[in-house]
XYZ file of C-alpha atoms in Angstrom:
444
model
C 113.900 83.565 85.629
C 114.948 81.500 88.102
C 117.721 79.801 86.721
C 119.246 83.360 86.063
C 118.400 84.637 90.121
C 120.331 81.555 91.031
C 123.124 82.922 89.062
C 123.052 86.372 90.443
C 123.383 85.171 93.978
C 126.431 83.802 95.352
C 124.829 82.235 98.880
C 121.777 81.199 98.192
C 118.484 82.745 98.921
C 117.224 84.051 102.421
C 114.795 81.812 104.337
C 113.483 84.908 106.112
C 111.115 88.024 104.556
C 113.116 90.923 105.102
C 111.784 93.611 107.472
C 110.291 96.895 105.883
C 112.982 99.588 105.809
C 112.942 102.876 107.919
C 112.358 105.366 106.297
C 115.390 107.746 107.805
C 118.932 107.036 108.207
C 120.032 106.766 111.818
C 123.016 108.818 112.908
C 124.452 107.793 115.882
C 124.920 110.960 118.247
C 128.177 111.568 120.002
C 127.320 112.898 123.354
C 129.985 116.016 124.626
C 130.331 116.820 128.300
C 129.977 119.868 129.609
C 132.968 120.978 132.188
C 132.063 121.973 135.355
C 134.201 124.637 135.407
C 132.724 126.271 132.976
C 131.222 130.060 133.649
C 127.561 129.643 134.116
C 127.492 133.253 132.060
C 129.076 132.293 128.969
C 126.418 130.426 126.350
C 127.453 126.989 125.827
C 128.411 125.671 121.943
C 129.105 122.445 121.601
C 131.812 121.562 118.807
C 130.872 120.729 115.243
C 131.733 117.062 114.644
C 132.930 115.887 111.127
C 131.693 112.839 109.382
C 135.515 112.557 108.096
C 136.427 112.447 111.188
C 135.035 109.218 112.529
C 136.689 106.117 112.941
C 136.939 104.245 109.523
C 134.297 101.560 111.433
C 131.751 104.477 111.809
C 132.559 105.835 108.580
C 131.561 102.129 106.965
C 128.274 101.859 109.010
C 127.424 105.340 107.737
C 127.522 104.881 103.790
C 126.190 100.757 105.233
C 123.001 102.720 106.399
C 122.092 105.309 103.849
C 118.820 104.873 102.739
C 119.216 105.232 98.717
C 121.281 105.291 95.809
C 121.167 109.106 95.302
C 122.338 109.776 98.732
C 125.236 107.573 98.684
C 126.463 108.977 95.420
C 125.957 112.642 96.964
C 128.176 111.559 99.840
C 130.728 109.777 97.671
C 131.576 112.445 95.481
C 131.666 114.767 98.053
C 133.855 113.629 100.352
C 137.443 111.548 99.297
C 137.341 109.646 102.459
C 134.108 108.139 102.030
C 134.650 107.524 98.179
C 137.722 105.688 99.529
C 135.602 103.555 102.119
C 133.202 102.993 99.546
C 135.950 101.586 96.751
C 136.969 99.291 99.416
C 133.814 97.920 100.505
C 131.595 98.723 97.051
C 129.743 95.518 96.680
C 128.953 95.088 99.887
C 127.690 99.113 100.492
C 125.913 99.012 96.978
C 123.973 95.739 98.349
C 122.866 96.863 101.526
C 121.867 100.236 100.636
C 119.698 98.464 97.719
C 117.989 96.547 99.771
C 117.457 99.549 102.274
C 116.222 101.507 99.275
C 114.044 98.715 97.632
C 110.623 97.325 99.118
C 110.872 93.942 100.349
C 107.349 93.845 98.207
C 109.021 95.305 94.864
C 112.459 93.064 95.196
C 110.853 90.455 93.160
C 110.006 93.063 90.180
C 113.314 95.043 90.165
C 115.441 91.786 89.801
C 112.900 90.986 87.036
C 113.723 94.116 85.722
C 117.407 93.489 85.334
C 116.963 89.645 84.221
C 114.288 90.792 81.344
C 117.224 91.528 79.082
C 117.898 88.196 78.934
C 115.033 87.763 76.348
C 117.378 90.312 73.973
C 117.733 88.178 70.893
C 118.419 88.913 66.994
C 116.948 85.680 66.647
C 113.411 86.393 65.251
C 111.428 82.693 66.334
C 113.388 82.543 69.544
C 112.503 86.067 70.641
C 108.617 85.487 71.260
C 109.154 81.995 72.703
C 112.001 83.870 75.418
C 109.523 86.299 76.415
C 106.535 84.008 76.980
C 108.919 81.445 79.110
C 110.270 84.421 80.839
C 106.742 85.619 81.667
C 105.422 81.891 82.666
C 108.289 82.148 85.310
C 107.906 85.273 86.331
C 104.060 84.651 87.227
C 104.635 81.084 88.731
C 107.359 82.078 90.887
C 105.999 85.655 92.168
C 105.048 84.218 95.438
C 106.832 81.878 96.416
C 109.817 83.598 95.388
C 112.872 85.071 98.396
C 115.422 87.760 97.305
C 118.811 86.246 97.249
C 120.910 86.778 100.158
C 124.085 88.223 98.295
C 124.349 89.546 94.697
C 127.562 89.461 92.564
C 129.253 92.582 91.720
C 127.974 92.833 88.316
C 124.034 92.289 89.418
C 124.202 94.897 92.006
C 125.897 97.271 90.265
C 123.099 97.226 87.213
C 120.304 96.764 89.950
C 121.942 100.397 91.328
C 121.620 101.949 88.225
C 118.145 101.043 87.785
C 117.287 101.977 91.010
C 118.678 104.906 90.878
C 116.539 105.953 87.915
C 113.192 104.740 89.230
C 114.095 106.910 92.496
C 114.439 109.841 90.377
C 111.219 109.277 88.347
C 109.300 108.974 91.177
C 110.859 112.173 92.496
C 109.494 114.200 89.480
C 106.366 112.570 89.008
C 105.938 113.157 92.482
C 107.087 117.128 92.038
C 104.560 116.952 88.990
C 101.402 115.985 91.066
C 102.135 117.958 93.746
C 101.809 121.342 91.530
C 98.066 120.621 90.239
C 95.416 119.575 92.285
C 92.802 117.879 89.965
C 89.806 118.826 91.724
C 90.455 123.225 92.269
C 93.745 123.090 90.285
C 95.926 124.583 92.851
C 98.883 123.109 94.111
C 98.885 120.391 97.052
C 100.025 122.535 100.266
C 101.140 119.295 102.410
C 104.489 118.038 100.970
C 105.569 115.378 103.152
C 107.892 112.657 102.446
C 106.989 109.501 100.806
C 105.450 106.674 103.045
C 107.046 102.906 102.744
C 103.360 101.614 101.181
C 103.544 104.925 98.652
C 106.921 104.086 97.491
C 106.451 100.269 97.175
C 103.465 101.100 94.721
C 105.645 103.703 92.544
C 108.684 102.039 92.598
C 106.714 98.557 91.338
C 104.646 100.378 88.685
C 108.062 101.557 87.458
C 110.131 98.642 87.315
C 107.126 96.760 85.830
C 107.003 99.329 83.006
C 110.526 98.788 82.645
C 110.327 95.157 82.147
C 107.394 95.683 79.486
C 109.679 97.826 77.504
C 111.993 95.553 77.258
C 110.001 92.683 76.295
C 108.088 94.203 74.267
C 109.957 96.866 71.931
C 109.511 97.031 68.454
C 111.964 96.557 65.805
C 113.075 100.313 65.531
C 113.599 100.807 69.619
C 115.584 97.817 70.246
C 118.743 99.346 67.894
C 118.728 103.074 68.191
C 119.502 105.236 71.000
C 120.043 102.127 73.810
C 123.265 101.203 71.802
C 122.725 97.920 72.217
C 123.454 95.018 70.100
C 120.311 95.957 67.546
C 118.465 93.115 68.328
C 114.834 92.876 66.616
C 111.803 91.337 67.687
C 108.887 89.800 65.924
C 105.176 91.876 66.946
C 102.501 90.603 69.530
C 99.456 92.355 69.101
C 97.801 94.387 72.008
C 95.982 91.865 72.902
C 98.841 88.964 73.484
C 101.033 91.788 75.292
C 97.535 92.578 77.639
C 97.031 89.018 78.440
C 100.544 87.654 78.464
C 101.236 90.799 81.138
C 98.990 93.097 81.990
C 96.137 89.980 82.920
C 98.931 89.090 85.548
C 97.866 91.932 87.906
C 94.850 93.539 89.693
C 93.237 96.620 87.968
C 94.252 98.858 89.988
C 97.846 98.098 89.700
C 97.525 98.194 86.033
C 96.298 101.744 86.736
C 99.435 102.410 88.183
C 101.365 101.641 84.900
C 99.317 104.215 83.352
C 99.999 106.470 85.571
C 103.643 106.367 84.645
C 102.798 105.559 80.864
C 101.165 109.333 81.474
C 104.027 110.635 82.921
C 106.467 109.561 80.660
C 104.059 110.620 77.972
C 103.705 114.162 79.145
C 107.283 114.496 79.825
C 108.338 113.907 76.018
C 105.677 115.882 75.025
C 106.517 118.733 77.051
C 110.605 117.989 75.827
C 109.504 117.856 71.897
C 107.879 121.317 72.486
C 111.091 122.927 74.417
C 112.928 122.020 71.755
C 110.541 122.505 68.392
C 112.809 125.034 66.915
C 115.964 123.201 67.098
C 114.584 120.026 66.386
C 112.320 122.191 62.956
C 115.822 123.686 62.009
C 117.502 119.869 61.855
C 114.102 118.370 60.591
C 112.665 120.942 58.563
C 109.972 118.517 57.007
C 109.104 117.347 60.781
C 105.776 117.973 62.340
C 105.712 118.370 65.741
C 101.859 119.890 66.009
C 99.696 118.508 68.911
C 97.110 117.833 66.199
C 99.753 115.920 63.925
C 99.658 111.567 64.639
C 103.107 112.155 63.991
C 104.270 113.141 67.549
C 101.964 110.796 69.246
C 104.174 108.076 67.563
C 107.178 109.784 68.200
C 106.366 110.335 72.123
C 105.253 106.229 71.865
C 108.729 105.356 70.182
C 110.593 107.870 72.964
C 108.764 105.934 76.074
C 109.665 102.595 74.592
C 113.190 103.236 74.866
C 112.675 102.626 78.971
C 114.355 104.409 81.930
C 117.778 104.656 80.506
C 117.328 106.482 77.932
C 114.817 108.910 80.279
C 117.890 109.319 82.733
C 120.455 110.076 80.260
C 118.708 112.726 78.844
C 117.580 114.197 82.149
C 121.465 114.708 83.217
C 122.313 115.651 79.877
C 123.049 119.430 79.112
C 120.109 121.218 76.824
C 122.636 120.731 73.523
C 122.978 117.062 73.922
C 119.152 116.816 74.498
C 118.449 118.336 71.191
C 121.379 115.903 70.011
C 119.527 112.429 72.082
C 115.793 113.688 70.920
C 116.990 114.412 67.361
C 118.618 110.772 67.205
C 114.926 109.797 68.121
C 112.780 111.506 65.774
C 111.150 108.238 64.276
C 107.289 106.753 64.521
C 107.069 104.215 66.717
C 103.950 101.696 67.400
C 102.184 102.317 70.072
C 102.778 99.781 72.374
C 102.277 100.192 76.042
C 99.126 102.665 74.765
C 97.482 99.937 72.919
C 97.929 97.005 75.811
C 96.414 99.731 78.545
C 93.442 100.223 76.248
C 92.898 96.579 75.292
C 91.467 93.851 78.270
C 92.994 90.748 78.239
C 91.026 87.587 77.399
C 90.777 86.982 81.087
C 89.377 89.824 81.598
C 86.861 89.631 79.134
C 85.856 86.418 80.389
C 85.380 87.338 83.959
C 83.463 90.528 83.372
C 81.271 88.393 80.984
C 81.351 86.200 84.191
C 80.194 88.772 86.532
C 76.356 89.153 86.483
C 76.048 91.384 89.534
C 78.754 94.405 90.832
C 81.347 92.677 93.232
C 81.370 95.007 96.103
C 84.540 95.524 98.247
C 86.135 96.995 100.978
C 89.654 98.619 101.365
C 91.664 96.435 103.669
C 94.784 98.883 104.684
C 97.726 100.686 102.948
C 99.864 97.919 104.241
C 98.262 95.032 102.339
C 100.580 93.145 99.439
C 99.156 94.097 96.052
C 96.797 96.174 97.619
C 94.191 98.925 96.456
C 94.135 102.151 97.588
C 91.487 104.149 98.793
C 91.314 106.543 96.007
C 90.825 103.660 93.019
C 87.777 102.353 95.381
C 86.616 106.051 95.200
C 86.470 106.017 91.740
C 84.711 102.742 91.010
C 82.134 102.975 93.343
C 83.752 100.194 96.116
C 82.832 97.533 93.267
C 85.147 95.864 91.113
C 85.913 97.106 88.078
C 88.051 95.156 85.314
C 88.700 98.747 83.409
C 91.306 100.836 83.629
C 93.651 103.484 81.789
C 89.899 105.333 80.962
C 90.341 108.699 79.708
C 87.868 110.273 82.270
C 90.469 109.733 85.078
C 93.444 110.976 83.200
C 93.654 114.133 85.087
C 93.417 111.534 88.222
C 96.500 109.402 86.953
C 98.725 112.380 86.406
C 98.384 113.407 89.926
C 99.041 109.724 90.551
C 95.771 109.109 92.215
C 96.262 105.145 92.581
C 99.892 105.660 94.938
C 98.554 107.794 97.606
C 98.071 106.570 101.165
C 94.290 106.925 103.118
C 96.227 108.939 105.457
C 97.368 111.558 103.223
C 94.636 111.749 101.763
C 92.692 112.462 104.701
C 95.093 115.620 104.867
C 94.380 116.696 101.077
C 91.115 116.524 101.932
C 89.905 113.654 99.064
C 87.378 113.108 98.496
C 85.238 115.808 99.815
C 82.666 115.092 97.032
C 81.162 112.029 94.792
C 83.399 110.818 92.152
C 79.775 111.526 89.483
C 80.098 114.899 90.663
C 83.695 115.650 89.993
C 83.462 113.777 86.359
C 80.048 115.527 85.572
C 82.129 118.848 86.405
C 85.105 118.322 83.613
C 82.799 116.910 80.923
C 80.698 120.549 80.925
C 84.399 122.170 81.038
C 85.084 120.162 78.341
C 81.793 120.910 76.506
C 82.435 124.497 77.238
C 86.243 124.004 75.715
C 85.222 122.564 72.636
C 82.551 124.723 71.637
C 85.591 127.519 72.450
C 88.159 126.266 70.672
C 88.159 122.017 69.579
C 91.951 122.214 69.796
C 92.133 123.031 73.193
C 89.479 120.864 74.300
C 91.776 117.840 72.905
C 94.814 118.831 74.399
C 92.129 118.570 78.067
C 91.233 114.477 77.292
């Protein structure tokens, strides 16, 4: 990978860490004077000033210091002047408002992201072999590694796209935690925006589940829906993709990949039942039951089809969803599922290792790689090897593993033992299955 990330950059690579982005955009305020003259009776409003009407300089510093990719394409389309500043200057606007938008932590992983397609091959033997050199890079060079100074037009412009979807997915996985509360089930009251540690760990468990669909898809995923050039790749088991990726980070930032391997679950679920009838009336012989394997292989197929094919059916009007969900009506192996719920051989071996509970301490929201609060909460402050277990499902779709201490604090989590809270759903889910066993499956 680093052969292609000398590629991408046209001056070389930074010998400085970039500084942690603000979160807001600064707007520089243009200050009006009030005459002296003026009768003291009359209420004083100050004229509205127009963006469109700053000088062109301004006007370039403004789209220079917007803060994401959604906002800059808001402003561009609305507004002819700025689209025209922006045409002029789009490199260098796209660039700067990428790396405004994009963690100095999660650079590293996003241009991964984009170079991963590099392993795309029709050629069977040299598929595996791409992936495992890619991978052998990707660890070895993870920190030592600087994000290039300037990208080429091409790089930045598919960074931007990918960016823009892994803004948007954290948007509505955000929007979908934020309406259940696992512990009382209402909704979270406090709404406030994102902190910088909060995105970094969303916006990396996003891009890394973007880079393990692409190395990883089947045979079917790689030529249907993507349009790409139908490129098929031989199988690794569950346990080569666990240890080949998965063994590369710490538990709990596994646990953040499912998390979004639960959203992105949940969401085709939820699309596959919106649109039963159509989909029944094109498929008659279809089943698209909850207690059918069929649609858990069709929701694993869907997910391994990455963020692009998410996006384009999430700005797609309801007839050409049918039309993109239709196209992928087809079992798919269960990829991502299967790595989460096997260990990796270096995982077995240090468990084995591990005679005694390691206990630790949380060391700050700000720390690289870090744990949060809440996965200490869970395990007990020891160190625990597991993840994706099913008793913490409700806690991974309300994204328990991104949250800062802080906000926390303001949820009020925990105000109880973590054995108390999971001693409360299993006799729920007692109580559910003696009720009705299909509704006590759809709770796991």
């Amino acid at each position: 990978m680093r052969k292609l990330l000398k590629k991408i950059s046209s001056a070389g690579r930074s010998k400085h860490t970039r500084e942690e982005k603000k979160d807001r955009i600064h707007v520089a305020v243009i200050p009006v004077v009030k005459s002296e003259a003026q009768d003291e009776d009359i209420p004083y409003v100050p004229p509205r000033a127009s963006l469109e009407g700053l000088p062109v300089e301004i006007q370039s510093a403004v789209l220079l210091n917007i803060c994401d990719i959604a906002s800059l394409q808001r402003l561009v389309h609305a507004s002819p002047i700025y689209h025209s500043v922006y045409i002029r200057q789009r490199q260098a606007i796209l660039e700067r408002v990428l790396f405004n938008s994009i963690h100095s932590d999660v650079l590293y992983d996003a241009f991964a992201a984009i170079t991963s397609r590099t392993t795309l091959t029709s050629n069977l033997e040299d598929r595996v072999a791409r992936v495992k050199a890619f991978l052998l890079e990707y660890k070895d060079d993870r920190n030592t590694w600087t994000s290039p100074e300037h990208l080429d037009l091409e790089s930045v412009s598919r960074l931007a796209r990918l960016q823009n979807q892994v803004q948007h997915a954290t948007e509505d996985l955000c929007q979908q935690a934020f309406s259940s509360y696992p512990f009382i089930g209402n909704q979270v009251e406090i709404r406030e925006q994102l902190s910088s540690n909060e995105r970094r760990r969303f916006h990396r468990a996003f891009y890394r589940f973007e880079i393990f669909c692409t190395l990883f898809r089947d045979c079917q995923s790689l030529s249907d829906a993507l349009l790409e050039d139908g490129d098929i790749t031989p199988e690794l088991d569950s346990t080569e993709k666990s240890s080949l990726f998965l063994s590369l980070f710490n538990p709990w930032e596994v646990e953040e990949l499912a998390c979004v391997r639960d959203y992105f679950y949940n969401y085709y679920r939820r699309m596959l039942h919106k649109f039963e009838p159509d989909l029944r009336d094109r498929n008659p012989n279809v089943d698209l039951s909850d207690d059918g394997p069929w649609l858990e292989e069709n929701i694993e197929y869907l997910m391994a089809l990455s963020l692009r094919f998410y996006r384009r059916i999430e700005i797609s009007s309801p007839d050409r969803q049918v039309g993109y969900l239709n196209y992928g009506l087809t079992c798919g192996s269960p990829s991502l599922s299967d790595a989460l719920k096997t260990p990796s051989w270096a995982d077995v071996c240090q468990y084995m290792a591990t005679d005694e509970p390691v206990e630790i301490h949380f060391q700050g929201d700000k720390v690289r790689s870090g744990l949060n609060v809440m996965w200490l909460w869970t395990t007990g402050n020891t160190m625990d090897f597991g993840y994706f277990d099913w008793q913490n499902e409700p806690l991974r779709e309300w994204g328990y593993v991104f949250w800062d201490q802080q906000r926390l604090k303001k949820w009020g989590v925990p105000d109880e033992e973590y054995e108390t809270w999971v001693e409360r759903r299993r006799a729920r889910l007692r109580k559910a299955l003696a009720e009705d066993p299909r509704k006590a499956g759809l709770m796991l």
